[in-house]
Amino acid sequence: MTLTPVAPLPEHEVRVRAPGKINLSLRVGPRDEDGYHPLSTVFQAVGVFEEVVATPSETFELTVSGPQAEVVPTDDGNLALQAARLLAERVGIDTGVHLHVVKDVPVAGGMAGGSADAAAALVACDALWRTGLSRDDLLDLAASLGSDVPFSLTGHTAVGSGRGHLLTPALTRGEFHWAFAVQHRGLSTPAVYRAFDELHGHDTPAEPDAEADVPLMQALRAGDARALGAALHNDLQTAALELDPGLAEPLAVAEDAGALGVIVSGSGPTVAALARSRQHALVLAAAFTASGVADRVLTAAGPVAGARVVSATD
Ligand code: ATP
């Protein structure tokens, strides 16, 4: 199929919102010959959002605002710029784009903020350039940008396999309420996987055990927050705690404040605590704040939709 992108009007602006995620379960297999770990994970998109505003430009440029904006790369190392360039190459666009990222998802926090920006940039540039690509084409581009980017596009709750990029939607009922203890110090995802290899190199099963998540999937289908709390699981948590022992504190604070379950999110260091209700999420957040165990505290409900256009002007 030959695509004929339409040149955008100069004043055109597309605004897209994409959510952060948590891993309700993260099961990790042994490192393969390419250095990747096979995963079985259950993602949930939560209501902490990145916003990406795309406007036409001669060149590819990126600006960032919001908490921790100063630590986000604005050069080609930024996943959102990589996404825009990849899409332009794919459809034969020969101008650039200006992307402004309003960050709210913690940076290097295990909530896939960079992946959310990449997904948002794909959706924004797709709308700006009117590429005519299908959803599946965008998902393929997303997977080539990073393992978490396809989920940032689709959102809601999904089981991820392979490197986390092969997605199957999960049935859920109702909303779940979360409180997050955010650390500004960040944790490097590759460093956490290296620590995981050192801890478990010899005893990791050949394939991550997806069957072990049957109770979690039942809890999601039933909308049973108590059962979900008991079923939360993260194979990377011990490795994250070894690199950052201070994470034991927010885990303990949430348990003492009656969280139904508490877990390090993905590769950390954000700690996610499951609440009984929206009000209880505020109680958990207040406990994080009062005990001084977080640099920033957030509450959010999930699941929410993936990257979506929120406004576009011609
Ligand atoms: P994941 O949960 O997928 O492991 P994360 O949430 O832990 O990711 P990110 O915030 O996505 O981590 O970013 C990790 C690193 O990637 C940052 O330290 C930063 O150097 C780089 N990076 C590239 N693009 C972005 C972006 N758009 N926003 C934030 N960081 C980015």
Coordinates of C-alpha atoms and ligand atoms in Angstrom, one line a residue:
M1 CA 0.0 0.0 0.0
T2 CA 1.4 3.5 -0.9
L3 CA 0.7 6.1 1.8
T4 CA 0.3 9.7 0.9
P5 CA 0.6 11.8 4.1
V6 CA -1.0 15.2 4.0
A7 CA 1.2 18.1 4.9
P8 CA -0.1 19.6 8.2
L9 CA -1.2 23.2 8.5
P10 CA 1.4 25.4 10.3
E11 CA -0.9 26.3 13.2
H12 CA -2.1 22.7 13.6
E13 CA -1.7 21.2 17.1
V14 CA -2.4 17.7 18.4
R15 CA -2.6 16.9 22.1
V16 CA -2.3 13.3 23.3
R17 CA -2.5 11.8 26.7
A18 CA -0.9 8.4 27.7
P19 CA -1.0 6.7 31.0
G20 CA 1.7 5.2 33.3
K21 CA 1.5 1.6 34.2
I22 CA 2.1 -0.8 37.0
N23 CA 2.8 -4.5 36.8
L24 CA 0.3 -6.3 38.9
S25 CA 2.4 -9.4 38.3
L26 CA 5.9 -9.6 36.8
R27 CA 7.4 -13.0 36.3
V28 CA 10.8 -13.2 34.8
G29 CA 12.6 -16.1 33.0
P30 CA 16.3 -16.5 32.5
R31 CA 18.3 -14.2 30.2
D32 CA 18.3 -15.4 26.5
E33 CA 21.2 -15.2 24.1
D34 CA 20.2 -11.7 23.1
G35 CA 20.4 -10.5 26.7
Y36 CA 16.6 -10.3 27.1
H37 CA 14.5 -12.0 29.8
P38 CA 11.2 -13.7 28.7
L39 CA 8.4 -12.2 30.8
S40 CA 4.9 -13.1 31.9
T41 CA 3.4 -9.9 33.2
V42 CA 0.0 -8.4 33.9
F43 CA 0.0 -4.7 33.1
Q44 CA -2.5 -2.2 34.4
A45 CA -2.7 1.4 33.1
V46 CA -3.3 3.9 35.9
G47 CA -4.5 7.5 35.9
V48 CA -1.2 9.2 36.1
F49 CA -0.7 10.8 32.7
E50 CA 1.9 12.1 30.3
E51 CA 0.7 14.7 27.8
V52 CA 2.5 15.2 24.5
V53 CA 1.6 18.2 22.3
A54 CA 2.8 17.9 18.7
T55 CA 3.1 21.0 16.4
P56 CA 4.6 21.2 12.9
S57 CA 8.3 22.1 12.7
E58 CA 11.1 22.0 10.1
T59 CA 13.2 19.9 12.5
F60 CA 12.7 17.3 15.2
E61 CA 12.7 19.1 18.6
L62 CA 11.5 18.3 22.1
T63 CA 10.8 20.3 25.2
V64 CA 9.7 19.0 28.6
S65 CA 7.9 20.5 31.6
G66 CA 6.5 19.0 34.9
P67 CA 8.1 17.4 37.9
Q68 CA 11.6 16.0 37.2
A69 CA 11.6 17.7 33.7
E70 CA 15.3 18.6 34.2
V71 CA 16.4 14.9 34.3
V72 CA 14.7 14.0 31.0
P73 CA 16.9 13.9 27.9
T74 CA 15.8 16.3 25.2
D75 CA 18.1 14.9 22.5
D76 CA 17.7 11.8 20.3
G77 CA 18.0 9.7 23.5
N78 CA 14.4 10.7 24.2
L79 CA 12.0 7.9 23.3
A80 CA 9.3 10.3 22.1
L81 CA 11.7 11.9 19.5
Q82 CA 12.7 8.4 18.4
A83 CA 9.1 7.5 17.9
A84 CA 8.4 10.6 15.8
R85 CA 11.5 10.0 13.6
L86 CA 10.6 6.3 13.2
L87 CA 7.0 7.2 12.1
A88 CA 8.3 9.9 9.7
E89 CA 10.7 7.4 8.1
R90 CA 7.9 4.8 7.8
V91 CA 5.5 7.0 6.0
G92 CA 8.0 9.2 4.1
I93 CA 7.4 12.5 5.9
D94 CA 10.3 14.9 5.2
T95 CA 9.7 17.6 7.7
G96 CA 10.0 17.5 11.5
V97 CA 7.8 18.0 14.5
H98 CA 8.0 19.9 17.8
L99 CA 7.0 17.7 20.7
H100 CA 6.2 19.2 24.1
V101 CA 6.0 16.6 26.9
V102 CA 4.2 17.5 30.1
K103 CA 5.5 14.8 32.4
D104 CA 3.6 13.5 35.4
V105 CA 4.7 9.8 35.4
P106 CA 7.8 9.4 37.6
V107 CA 11.1 9.4 35.7
A108 CA 13.0 6.0 35.8
G109 CA 10.3 5.0 38.3
G110 CA 9.2 1.6 36.9
M111 CA 5.9 3.1 35.6
A112 CA 7.0 3.3 31.9
G113 CA 6.9 7.1 31.6
G114 CA 9.3 7.1 28.6
S115 CA 7.2 4.4 26.9
A116 CA 4.0 6.5 27.5
D117 CA 5.8 9.4 25.8
A118 CA 6.8 7.3 22.9
A119 CA 3.2 5.9 22.5
A120 CA 1.8 9.5 22.8
A121 CA 4.2 10.8 20.2
L122 CA 3.2 8.0 17.8
V123 CA -0.5 8.8 18.2
A124 CA 0.1 12.6 18.0
C125 CA 2.3 12.5 14.9
D126 CA 0.0 9.9 13.3
A127 CA -2.8 12.4 13.7
L128 CA -0.7 15.5 12.7
W129 CA 0.6 13.9 9.5
R130 CA -2.7 12.0 8.8
T131 CA -0.6 8.9 7.9
G132 CA -3.5 6.5 7.4
L133 CA -1.6 3.8 9.2
S134 CA -3.6 1.0 10.9
R135 CA -3.7 0.4 14.6
D136 CA -1.6 -2.8 14.0
D137 CA 1.0 -0.8 12.1
L138 CA 1.3 1.6 15.0
L139 CA 1.6 -1.4 17.4
D140 CA 4.5 -2.8 15.3
L141 CA 6.3 0.5 15.4
A142 CA 5.6 0.7 19.1
A143 CA 7.2 -2.8 19.7
S144 CA 10.3 -1.8 17.8
L145 CA 10.7 1.2 20.2
G146 CA 10.6 -0.7 23.5
S147 CA 8.9 -3.6 25.2
D148 CA 6.4 -1.5 27.2
V149 CA 5.4 0.9 24.3
P150 CA 2.7 -1.4 22.8
F151 CA 1.0 -1.5 26.3
S152 CA 1.2 2.3 26.6
L153 CA -0.8 2.4 23.3
T154 CA -3.5 -0.1 24.3
G155 CA -3.8 0.7 28.0
H156 CA -6.5 -0.9 30.3
T157 CA -5.3 -4.3 31.7
A158 CA -3.4 -6.8 29.7
V159 CA -1.2 -9.9 30.0
G160 CA 2.2 -9.3 28.3
S161 CA 4.4 -12.2 27.2
G162 CA 7.6 -12.4 25.1
R163 CA 9.5 -9.3 26.2
G164 CA 6.2 -7.9 27.5
H165 CA 5.2 -6.7 24.1
L166 CA 2.8 -9.5 23.1
L167 CA -0.4 -8.4 24.6
T168 CA -3.7 -10.2 25.4
P169 CA -6.4 -8.0 27.0
A170 CA -7.6 -9.1 30.4
L171 CA -11.2 -8.9 31.7
T172 CA -11.6 -6.7 34.7
R173 CA -14.5 -5.4 36.7
G174 CA -14.7 -2.0 38.3
E175 CA -11.9 0.3 39.4
F176 CA -8.9 -0.3 41.7
H177 CA -7.5 2.5 43.8
W178 CA -3.7 3.0 44.2
A179 CA -1.3 5.2 46.2
F180 CA 2.3 5.6 44.9
A181 CA 5.4 6.4 46.8
V182 CA 7.8 8.0 44.3
Q183 CA 11.5 8.4 44.7
H184 CA 13.5 10.9 42.7
R185 CA 16.6 8.8 42.9
G186 CA 15.4 6.4 40.2
L187 CA 16.6 2.9 39.5
S188 CA 18.1 1.7 36.2
T189 CA 16.1 -1.1 34.7
P190 CA 19.2 -2.9 33.2
A191 CA 20.9 -2.7 36.7
V192 CA 17.9 -4.3 38.3
Y193 CA 17.9 -7.1 35.8
R194 CA 21.6 -7.6 36.4
A195 CA 21.0 -7.9 40.1
F196 CA 18.1 -10.3 39.4
D197 CA 20.6 -12.5 37.3
E198 CA 23.1 -12.5 40.1
L199 CA 20.4 -13.5 42.7
H200 CA 18.5 -16.0 40.7
G201 CA 20.8 -17.0 37.8
H202 CA 20.7 -20.7 38.7
D203 CA 17.2 -21.2 39.9
T204 CA 15.1 -19.3 37.4
P205 CA 12.6 -21.7 35.6
A206 CA 13.1 -21.9 31.8
E207 CA 9.7 -20.1 31.2
P208 CA 8.0 -17.6 33.5
D209 CA 5.1 -19.3 35.2
A210 CA 1.9 -17.6 33.8
E211 CA -0.3 -20.3 35.4
A212 CA 0.7 -18.9 38.8
D213 CA -1.4 -15.8 37.9
V214 CA -4.7 -17.6 37.7
P215 CA -5.8 -16.2 41.2
L216 CA -4.8 -12.7 40.1
M217 CA -6.8 -13.0 36.8
Q218 CA -9.9 -14.3 38.8
A219 CA -9.6 -11.3 41.2
L220 CA -9.5 -8.9 38.3
R221 CA -12.6 -10.5 36.7
A222 CA -14.5 -10.4 40.0
G223 CA -13.4 -6.8 40.8
D224 CA -12.2 -8.2 44.1
A225 CA -9.5 -5.8 45.4
R226 CA -8.8 -7.9 48.5
A227 CA -8.0 -11.0 46.4
L228 CA -6.0 -8.8 44.0
G229 CA -3.9 -7.4 46.8
A230 CA -3.1 -11.0 48.0
A231 CA -2.1 -12.0 44.4
L232 CA 0.3 -9.1 43.5
H233 CA 3.7 -10.4 42.6
N234 CA 7.0 -9.0 41.4
D235 CA 10.0 -11.3 40.7
L236 CA 12.2 -8.1 40.5
Q237 CA 11.3 -6.9 43.9
T238 CA 14.2 -8.6 45.8
A239 CA 16.7 -7.3 43.2
A240 CA 15.3 -3.7 43.5
L241 CA 15.5 -3.9 47.3
E242 CA 19.0 -5.1 47.2
L243 CA 20.0 -2.1 45.1
D244 CA 17.9 0.3 47.1
P245 CA 17.3 -1.1 50.6
G246 CA 15.5 2.1 51.6
L247 CA 12.5 0.8 49.6
A248 CA 11.6 -1.5 52.6
E249 CA 10.3 1.6 54.3
P250 CA 7.5 2.6 52.0
L251 CA 6.5 -1.1 51.7
A252 CA 6.3 -1.3 55.5
V253 CA 4.4 2.0 55.9
A254 CA 1.7 0.9 53.4
E255 CA 1.3 -2.4 55.1
D256 CA 0.9 -0.7 58.5
A257 CA -1.7 1.7 56.9
G258 CA -3.8 -1.3 55.9
A259 CA -2.9 -1.6 52.2
L260 CA -4.6 -4.7 50.6
G261 CA -1.3 -5.4 48.9
V262 CA 1.9 -3.5 48.3
I263 CA 4.6 -4.0 45.6
V264 CA 7.6 -2.4 43.9
S265 CA 6.3 -1.3 40.5
G266 CA 8.2 -3.0 37.7
S267 CA 11.9 -2.4 38.2
G268 CA 11.2 0.2 40.8
P269 CA 11.7 2.3 42.8
T270 CA 8.1 3.5 42.8
V271 CA 6.1 1.5 45.4
A272 CA 2.4 0.9 44.6
A273 CA -0.1 0.2 47.4
L274 CA -3.5 -1.1 46.7
A275 CA -6.3 0.6 48.6
R276 CA -9.8 -0.5 49.7
S277 CA -11.4 2.6 48.2
R278 CA -10.6 6.1 46.8
Q279 CA -10.7 7.5 50.3
H280 CA -8.4 4.7 51.6
A281 CA -5.9 5.6 48.8
L282 CA -5.7 9.1 50.2
V283 CA -5.1 7.6 53.7
L284 CA -2.2 5.5 52.3
A285 CA -0.8 8.6 50.5
A286 CA -1.0 10.6 53.8
A287 CA 0.9 7.8 55.6
F288 CA 3.6 7.9 52.9
T289 CA 3.9 11.7 53.3
A290 CA 3.8 11.7 57.1
S291 CA 6.5 9.1 57.4
G292 CA 8.8 10.9 55.0
V293 CA 9.5 7.8 52.9
A294 CA 8.7 9.3 49.5
D295 CA 9.9 12.3 47.5
R296 CA 6.4 12.6 45.9
V297 CA 3.1 10.9 46.6
L298 CA 0.4 10.1 44.0
T299 CA -3.0 8.5 44.0
A300 CA -4.7 7.1 40.9
A301 CA -7.3 4.6 39.8
G302 CA -6.9 1.9 37.1
P303 CA -7.5 0.6 34.6
V304 CA -7.6 3.5 32.2
A305 CA -7.3 3.7 28.4
G306 CA -4.0 3.9 26.4
A307 CA -2.6 6.8 24.4
R308 CA -5.5 8.9 23.0
V309 CA -5.9 12.3 21.2
V310 CA -7.5 14.7 23.7
S311 CA -7.7 17.7 21.3
A312 CA -6.6 18.7 17.9
T313 CA -6.8 22.1 16.2
D314 CA -6.6 22.9 12.4
Ligands
ATP1 P1 10.1 1.1 32.6 O1 9.0 1.0 33.6 O2 9.6 0.9 31.2 O3 11.3 0.3 33.0 P2 10.8 3.6 33.7 O4 9.5 4.2 34.1 O5 11.6 2.9 34.9 O6 10.6 2.6 32.6 P3 11.5 5.9 32.2 O7 11.0 7.1 33.0 O8 10.7 5.5 31.1 O9 11.8 4.7 33.2 O10 13.0 6.3 31.7 C1 14.1 5.6 31.9 C2 15.3 6.3 31.4 O11 15.1 6.5 30.0 C3 15.4 7.7 31.9 O12 16.3 7.7 33.0 C4 15.9 8.6 30.8 O13 17.3 8.7 30.7 C5 15.5 7.8 29.5 N1 14.4 8.4 28.7 C6 14.3 8.4 27.4 N2 13.2 9.0 27.0 C7 12.5 9.4 28.1 C8 11.3 10.1 28.3 N3 10.5 10.5 27.3 N4 10.9 10.3 29.5 C9 11.7 9.9 30.6 N5 12.9 9.3 30.4 C10 13.3 9.0 29.2

